[in-house]
Coordinates of C-alpha atoms and ligand atoms in Angstrom, one line a residue:
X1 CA 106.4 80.3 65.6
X2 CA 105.3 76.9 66.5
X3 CA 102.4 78.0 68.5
X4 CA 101.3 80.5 65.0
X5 CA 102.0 77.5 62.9
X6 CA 99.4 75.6 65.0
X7 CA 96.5 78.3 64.5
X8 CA 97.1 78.1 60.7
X9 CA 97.4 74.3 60.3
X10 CA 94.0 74.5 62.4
X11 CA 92.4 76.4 60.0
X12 CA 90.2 78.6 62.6
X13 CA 92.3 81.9 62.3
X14 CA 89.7 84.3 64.1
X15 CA 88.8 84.9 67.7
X16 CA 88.2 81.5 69.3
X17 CA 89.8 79.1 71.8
X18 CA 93.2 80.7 72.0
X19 CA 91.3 84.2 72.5
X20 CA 90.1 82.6 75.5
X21 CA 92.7 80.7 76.5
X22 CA 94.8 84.0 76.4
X23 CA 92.0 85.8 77.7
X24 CA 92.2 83.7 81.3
X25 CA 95.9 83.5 81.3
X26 CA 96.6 87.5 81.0
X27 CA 93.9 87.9 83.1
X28 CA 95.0 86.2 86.2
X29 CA 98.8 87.6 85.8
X30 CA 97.6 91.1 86.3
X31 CA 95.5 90.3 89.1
X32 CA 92.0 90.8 87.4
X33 CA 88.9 88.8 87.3
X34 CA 88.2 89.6 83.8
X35 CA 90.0 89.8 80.5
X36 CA 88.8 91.1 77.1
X37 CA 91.2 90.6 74.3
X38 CA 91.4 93.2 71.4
X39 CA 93.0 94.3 68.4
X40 CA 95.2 97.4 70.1
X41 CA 96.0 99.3 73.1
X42 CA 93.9 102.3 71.4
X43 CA 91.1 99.9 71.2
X44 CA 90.7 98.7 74.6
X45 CA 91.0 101.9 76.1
X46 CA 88.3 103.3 73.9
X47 CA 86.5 100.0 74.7
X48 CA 87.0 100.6 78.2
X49 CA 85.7 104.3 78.3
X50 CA 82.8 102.7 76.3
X51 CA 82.0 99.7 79.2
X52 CA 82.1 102.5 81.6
X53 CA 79.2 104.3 80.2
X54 CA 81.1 107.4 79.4
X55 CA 80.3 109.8 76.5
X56 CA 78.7 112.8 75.0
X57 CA 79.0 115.4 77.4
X58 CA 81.8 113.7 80.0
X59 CA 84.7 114.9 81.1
X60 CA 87.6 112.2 81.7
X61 CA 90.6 113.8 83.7
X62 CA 93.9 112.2 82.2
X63 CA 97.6 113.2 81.8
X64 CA 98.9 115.3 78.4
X65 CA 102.5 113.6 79.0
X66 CA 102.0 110.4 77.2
X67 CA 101.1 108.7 73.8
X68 CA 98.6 110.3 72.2
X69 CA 96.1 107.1 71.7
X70 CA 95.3 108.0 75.6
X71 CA 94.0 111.0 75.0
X72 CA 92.3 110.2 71.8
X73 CA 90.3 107.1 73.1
X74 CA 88.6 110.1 75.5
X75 CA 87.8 111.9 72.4
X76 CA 86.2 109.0 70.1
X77 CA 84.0 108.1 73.1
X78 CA 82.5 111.9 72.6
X79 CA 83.7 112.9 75.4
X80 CA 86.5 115.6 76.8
X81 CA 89.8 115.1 78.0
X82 CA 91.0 117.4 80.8
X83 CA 94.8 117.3 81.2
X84 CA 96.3 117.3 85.0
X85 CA 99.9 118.4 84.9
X86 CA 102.7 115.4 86.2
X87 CA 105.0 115.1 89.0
X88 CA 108.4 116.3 87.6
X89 CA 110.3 113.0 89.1
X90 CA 108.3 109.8 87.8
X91 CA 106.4 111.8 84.8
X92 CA 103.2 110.5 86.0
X93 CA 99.7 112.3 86.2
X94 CA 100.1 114.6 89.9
X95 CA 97.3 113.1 92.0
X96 CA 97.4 117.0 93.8
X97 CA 96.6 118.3 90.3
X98 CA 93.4 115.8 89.3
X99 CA 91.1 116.9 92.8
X100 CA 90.9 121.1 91.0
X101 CA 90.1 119.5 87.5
X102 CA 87.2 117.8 89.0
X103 CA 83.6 119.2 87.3
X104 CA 80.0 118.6 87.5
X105 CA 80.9 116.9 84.4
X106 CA 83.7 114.3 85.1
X107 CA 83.1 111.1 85.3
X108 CA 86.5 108.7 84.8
X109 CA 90.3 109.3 86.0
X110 CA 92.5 107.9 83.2
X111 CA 95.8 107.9 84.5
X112 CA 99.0 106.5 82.5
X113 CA 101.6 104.2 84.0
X114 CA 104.5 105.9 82.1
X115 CA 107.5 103.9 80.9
X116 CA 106.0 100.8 83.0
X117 CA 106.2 102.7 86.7
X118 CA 102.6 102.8 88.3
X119 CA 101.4 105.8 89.1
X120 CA 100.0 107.0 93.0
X121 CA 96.9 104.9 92.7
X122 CA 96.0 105.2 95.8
X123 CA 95.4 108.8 95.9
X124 CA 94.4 109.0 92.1
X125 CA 91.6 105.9 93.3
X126 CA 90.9 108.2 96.7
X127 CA 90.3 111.2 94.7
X128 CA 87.8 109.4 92.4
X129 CA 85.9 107.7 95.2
X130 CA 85.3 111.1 96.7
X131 CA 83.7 111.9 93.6
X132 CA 82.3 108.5 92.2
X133 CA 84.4 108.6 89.3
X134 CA 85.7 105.3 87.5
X135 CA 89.4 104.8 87.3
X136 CA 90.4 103.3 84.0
X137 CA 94.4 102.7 84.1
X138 CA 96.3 103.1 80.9
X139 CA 99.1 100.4 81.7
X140 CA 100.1 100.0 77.9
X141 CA 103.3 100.5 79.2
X142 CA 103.2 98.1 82.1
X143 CA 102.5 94.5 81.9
X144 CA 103.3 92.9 85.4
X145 CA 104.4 96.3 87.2
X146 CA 102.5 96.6 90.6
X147 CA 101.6 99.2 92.9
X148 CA 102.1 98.5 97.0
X149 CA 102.7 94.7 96.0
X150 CA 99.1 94.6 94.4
X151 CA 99.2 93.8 90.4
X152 CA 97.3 96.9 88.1
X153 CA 94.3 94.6 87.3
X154 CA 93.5 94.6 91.0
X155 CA 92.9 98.1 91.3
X156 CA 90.5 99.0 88.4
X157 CA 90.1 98.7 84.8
X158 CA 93.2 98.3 83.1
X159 CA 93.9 98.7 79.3
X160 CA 97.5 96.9 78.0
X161 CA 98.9 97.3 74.4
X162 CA 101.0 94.3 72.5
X163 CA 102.3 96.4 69.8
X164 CA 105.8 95.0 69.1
X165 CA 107.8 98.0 71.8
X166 CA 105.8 96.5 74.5
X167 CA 107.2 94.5 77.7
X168 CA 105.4 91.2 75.7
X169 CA 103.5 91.5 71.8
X170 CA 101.5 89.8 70.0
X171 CA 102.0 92.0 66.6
X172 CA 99.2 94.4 67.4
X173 CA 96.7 93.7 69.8
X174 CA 95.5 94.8 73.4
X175 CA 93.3 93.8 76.2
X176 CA 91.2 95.6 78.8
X177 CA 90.9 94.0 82.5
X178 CA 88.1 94.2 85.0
X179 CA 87.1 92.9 87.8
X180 CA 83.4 94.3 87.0
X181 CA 81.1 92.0 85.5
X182 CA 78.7 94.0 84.3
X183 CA 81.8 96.4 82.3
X184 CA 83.2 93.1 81.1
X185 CA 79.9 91.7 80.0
X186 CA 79.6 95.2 78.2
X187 CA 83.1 95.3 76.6
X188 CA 82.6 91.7 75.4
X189 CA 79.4 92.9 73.7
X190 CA 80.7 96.2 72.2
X191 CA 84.1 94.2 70.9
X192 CA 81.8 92.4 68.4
X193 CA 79.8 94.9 66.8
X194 CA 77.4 95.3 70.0
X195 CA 76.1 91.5 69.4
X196 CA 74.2 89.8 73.0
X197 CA 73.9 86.4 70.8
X198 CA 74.3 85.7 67.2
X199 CA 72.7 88.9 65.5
X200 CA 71.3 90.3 68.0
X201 CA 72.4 93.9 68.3
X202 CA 71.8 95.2 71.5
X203 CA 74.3 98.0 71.3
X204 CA 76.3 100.0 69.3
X205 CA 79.4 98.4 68.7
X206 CA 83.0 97.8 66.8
X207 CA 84.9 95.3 65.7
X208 CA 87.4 95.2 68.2
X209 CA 88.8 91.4 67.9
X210 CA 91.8 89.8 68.5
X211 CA 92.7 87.2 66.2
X212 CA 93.8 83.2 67.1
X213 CA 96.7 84.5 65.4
X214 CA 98.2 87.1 68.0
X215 CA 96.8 85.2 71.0
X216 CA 98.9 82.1 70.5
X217 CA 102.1 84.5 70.5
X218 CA 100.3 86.4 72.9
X219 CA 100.5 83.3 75.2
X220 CA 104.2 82.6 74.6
X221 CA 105.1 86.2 75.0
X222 CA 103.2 85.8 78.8
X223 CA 105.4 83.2 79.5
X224 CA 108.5 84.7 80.0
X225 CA 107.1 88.3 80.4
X226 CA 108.6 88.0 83.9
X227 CA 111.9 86.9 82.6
X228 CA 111.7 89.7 80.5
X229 CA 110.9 92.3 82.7
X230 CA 113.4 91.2 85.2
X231 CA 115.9 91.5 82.9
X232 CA 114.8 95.3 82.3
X233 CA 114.9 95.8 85.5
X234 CA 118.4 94.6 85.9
X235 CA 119.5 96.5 83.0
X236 CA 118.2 100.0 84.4
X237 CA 119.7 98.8 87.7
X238 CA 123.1 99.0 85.6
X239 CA 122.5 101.9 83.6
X240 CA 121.6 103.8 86.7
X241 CA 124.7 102.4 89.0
X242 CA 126.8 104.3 86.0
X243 CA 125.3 107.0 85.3
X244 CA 124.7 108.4 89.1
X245 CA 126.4 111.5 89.5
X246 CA 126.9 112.9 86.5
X247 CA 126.3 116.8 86.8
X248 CA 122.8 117.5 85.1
X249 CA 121.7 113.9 84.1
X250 CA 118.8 112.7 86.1
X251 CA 118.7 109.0 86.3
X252 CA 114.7 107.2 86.9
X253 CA 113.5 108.1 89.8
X254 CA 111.5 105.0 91.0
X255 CA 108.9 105.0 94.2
X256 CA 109.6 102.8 96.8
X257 CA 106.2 101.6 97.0
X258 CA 105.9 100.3 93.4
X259 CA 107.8 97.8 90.4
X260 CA 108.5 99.5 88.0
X261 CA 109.2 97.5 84.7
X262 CA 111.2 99.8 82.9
X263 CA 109.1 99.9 79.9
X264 CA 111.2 102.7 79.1
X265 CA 114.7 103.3 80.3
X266 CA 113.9 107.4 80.8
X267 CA 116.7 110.3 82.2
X268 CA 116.5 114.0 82.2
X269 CA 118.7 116.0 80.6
X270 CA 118.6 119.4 82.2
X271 CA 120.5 122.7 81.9
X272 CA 123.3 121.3 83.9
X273 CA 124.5 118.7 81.5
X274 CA 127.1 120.0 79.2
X275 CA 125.4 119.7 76.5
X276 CA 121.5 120.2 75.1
X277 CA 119.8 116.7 75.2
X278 CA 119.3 116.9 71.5
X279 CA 123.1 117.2 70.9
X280 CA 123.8 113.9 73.6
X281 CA 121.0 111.9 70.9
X282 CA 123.4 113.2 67.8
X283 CA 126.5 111.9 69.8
X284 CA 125.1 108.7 71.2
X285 CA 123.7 108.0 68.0
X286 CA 127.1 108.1 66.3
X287 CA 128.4 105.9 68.9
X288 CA 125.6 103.0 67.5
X289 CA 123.2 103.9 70.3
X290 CA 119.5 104.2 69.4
X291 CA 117.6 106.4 71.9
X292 CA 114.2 108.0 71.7
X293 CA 112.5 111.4 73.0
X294 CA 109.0 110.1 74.3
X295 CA 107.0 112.3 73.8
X296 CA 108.7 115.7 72.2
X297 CA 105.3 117.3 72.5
X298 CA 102.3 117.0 75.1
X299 CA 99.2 116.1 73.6
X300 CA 97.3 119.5 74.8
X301 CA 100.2 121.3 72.2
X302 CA 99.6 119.0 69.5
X303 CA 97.9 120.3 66.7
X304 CA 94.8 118.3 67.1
X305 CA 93.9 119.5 70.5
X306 CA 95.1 123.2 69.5
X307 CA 92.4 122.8 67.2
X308 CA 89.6 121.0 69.8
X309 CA 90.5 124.7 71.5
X310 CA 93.2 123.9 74.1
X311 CA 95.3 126.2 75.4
X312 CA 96.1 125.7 78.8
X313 CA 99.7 126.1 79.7
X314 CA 100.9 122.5 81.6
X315 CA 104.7 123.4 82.7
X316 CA 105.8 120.3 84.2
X317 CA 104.7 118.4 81.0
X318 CA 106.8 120.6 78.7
X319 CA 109.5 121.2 80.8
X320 CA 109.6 117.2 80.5
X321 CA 109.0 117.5 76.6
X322 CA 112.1 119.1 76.5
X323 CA 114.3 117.2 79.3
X324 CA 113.6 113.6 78.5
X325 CA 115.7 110.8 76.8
X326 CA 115.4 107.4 76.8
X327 CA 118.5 104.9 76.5
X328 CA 118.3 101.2 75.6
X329 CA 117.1 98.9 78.1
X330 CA 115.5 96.0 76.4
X331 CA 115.8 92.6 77.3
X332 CA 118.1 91.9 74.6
X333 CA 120.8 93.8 75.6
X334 CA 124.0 92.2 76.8
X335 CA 126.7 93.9 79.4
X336 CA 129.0 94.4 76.9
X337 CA 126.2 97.2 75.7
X338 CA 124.8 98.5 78.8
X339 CA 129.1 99.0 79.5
X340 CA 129.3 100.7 76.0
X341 CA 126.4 102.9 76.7
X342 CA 127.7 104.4 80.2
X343 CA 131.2 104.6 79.1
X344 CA 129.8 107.0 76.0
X345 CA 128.1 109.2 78.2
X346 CA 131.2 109.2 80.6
X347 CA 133.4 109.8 77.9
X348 CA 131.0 112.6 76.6
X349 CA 131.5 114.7 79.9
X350 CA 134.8 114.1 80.9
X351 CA 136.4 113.8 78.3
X352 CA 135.5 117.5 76.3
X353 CA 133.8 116.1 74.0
X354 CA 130.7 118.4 75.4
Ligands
PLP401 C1 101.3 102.0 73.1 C2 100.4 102.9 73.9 C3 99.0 103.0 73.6 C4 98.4 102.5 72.3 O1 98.5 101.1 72.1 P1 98.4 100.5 70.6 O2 98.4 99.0 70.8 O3 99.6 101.0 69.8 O4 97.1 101.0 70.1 C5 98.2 103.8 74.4 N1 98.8 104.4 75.5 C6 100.1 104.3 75.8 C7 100.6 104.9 77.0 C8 100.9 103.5 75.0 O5 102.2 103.4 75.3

């Protein structure tokens, strides 16, 4: 509040110094040379697929299991999505599904780093090298995770959101990553209305801006987003210590080789649980315990892309659809709650409720 109060008492409320500051700061945590603050997640993945030269005509291979924003940044850039179906475990893109979606026409791998666990970049980045495609990361949901010990920004373009669920916010905002200077120097450019100097419009472009506003929070939130994301990862640590075993519940499955910063806190509720995972979210939501189905449709089912004439049946994505639940895991939450939340469950199954 202090750090707001600052950029109002200063009386410059646009992108400027804190933009920057912010900029260098975000930058560097994630491992990447460059960082290009903006006004959402949508926006710097749109921005991204921009910077990369992709449009009219392309093909960007991506996963239907995730927000829809990912998807629809391919779309506003002109070009196609083509859904890959995920790995049933981790919900992430299934590198062995991307290589036979591969066309004459593809040109970027947009993989998602769902609920904060990276995804197998190394064969997602081997696949695209074969075929000279650009990787452009969707890591909305993973501020500081890292894959092999290497933070996201190290790999390739990387797109983060600060709406207010994130692991850090700044109210709404976002920033793309690079360490290419030309895509930066592009993304720069396109973020303010295509400008190379003061009216000079070399480019078609938006305005994509962050304001001094959301940086100077976005600054503080970086500050403890480490705290904060060990805390998650404590918390998920409990949550899956208690609920292990439980016939039909399928605790996060989390790869050895990466951090995973428990964005979201995610099981699978499948046929074996007594009860349908619609019925658990009625009963732990009488017990005082919020949860949330992301995402209860795949975005090749949504009625958008029905209408952009998809069809394609995606099984692992829908049987997920219908599986997933996601418990409380924020920061925030004490042990008294995480104790509360198992002990529900527990209750749930052995005790008839089911
Ligand atoms: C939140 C999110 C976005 C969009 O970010 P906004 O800041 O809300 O525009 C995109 N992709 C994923 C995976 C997200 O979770």
């Amino acid at each position: 509040m202090e750090a707001v109060a600052a950029v109002l008492k200063s009386g410059k409320l646009a992108q400027g110094g804190e933009v920057e500051e912010f900029e260098g700061a975000f930058a560097q945590a994630v491992g990447a040379r460059y960082g290009i603050a903006v006004s959402s997640g949508t926006a710097a993945l749109h921005l991204a697929l921009l910077a990369h030269g992709i449009g009219a005509g392309d093909e960007v291979v991506t996963t239907p299991f995730s927000f829809a924003a990912t998807a629809n940044s391919v779309v506003f850039a002109g070009a196609r999505p083509v859904f890959a179906d995920i790995e049933e475990d981790t919900f992430n893109i299934a590198s062995s599904d991307v290589a036979g979606r591969i066309t004459s026409r593809t040109r970027a791998i947009m993989p998602v780093h769902l609920y904060g666990q990276p995804c197998e970049m190394k064969e997602v980045t081997r696949t695209a090298d074969k075929h000279g495609l650009a990787v452009i990361q969707d890591a909305c949901q993973a501020h500081g995770a890292e894959y092999e010990g290497q933070a996201l920004g190290s790999l390739s373009t990387a797109c983060f959101s600060f709406y207010p669920t994130k692991n850090m916010c700044t109210g709404e905002g976002g920033m793309m990553t690079t360490n290419d200077g030309d895509v930066a120097r592009r993304a720069r450019m396109i973020r303010n209305h295509g400008q190379n100097g003061r009216y000079l419009h070399e480019i078609l472009g938006f305005n994509y801006r962050m304001t001094d506003i959301a940086a100077a929070m976005g600054r503080c939130q970086l500050a403890r987003l480490d705290e904060r994301n060990r805390r998650r990862m404590e918390n998920a640590g409990e949550l899956t210590a208690g609920l292990s075993g439980i016939p039909g519940l399928v605790p996060p499955v989390v790869r050895p080789n990466v951090k995973h910063v428990f964005h979201q806190y995610t099981v699978r509720v499948t046929d074996g649980f007594p009860m349908s995972r619609d019925r658990l979210r009625e009963q732990l939501g009488d017990a005082g315990i919020a949860t949330e189905v992301y995402y209860p449709l795949p975005i090749h089912l949504q009625p958008l892309y029905r209408g952009l004439g998809y069809s394609d049946s995606l099984p692992n994505a829908e049987k997920a659809a219908r599986e997933v639940l996601s418990l409380p895991v924020h920061p925030s939450l004490t042990s008294g709650e995480l104790g509360h939340i198992v002990g529900t469950v527990v209750v749930l199954v052995d005790g008839g409720v089911c």
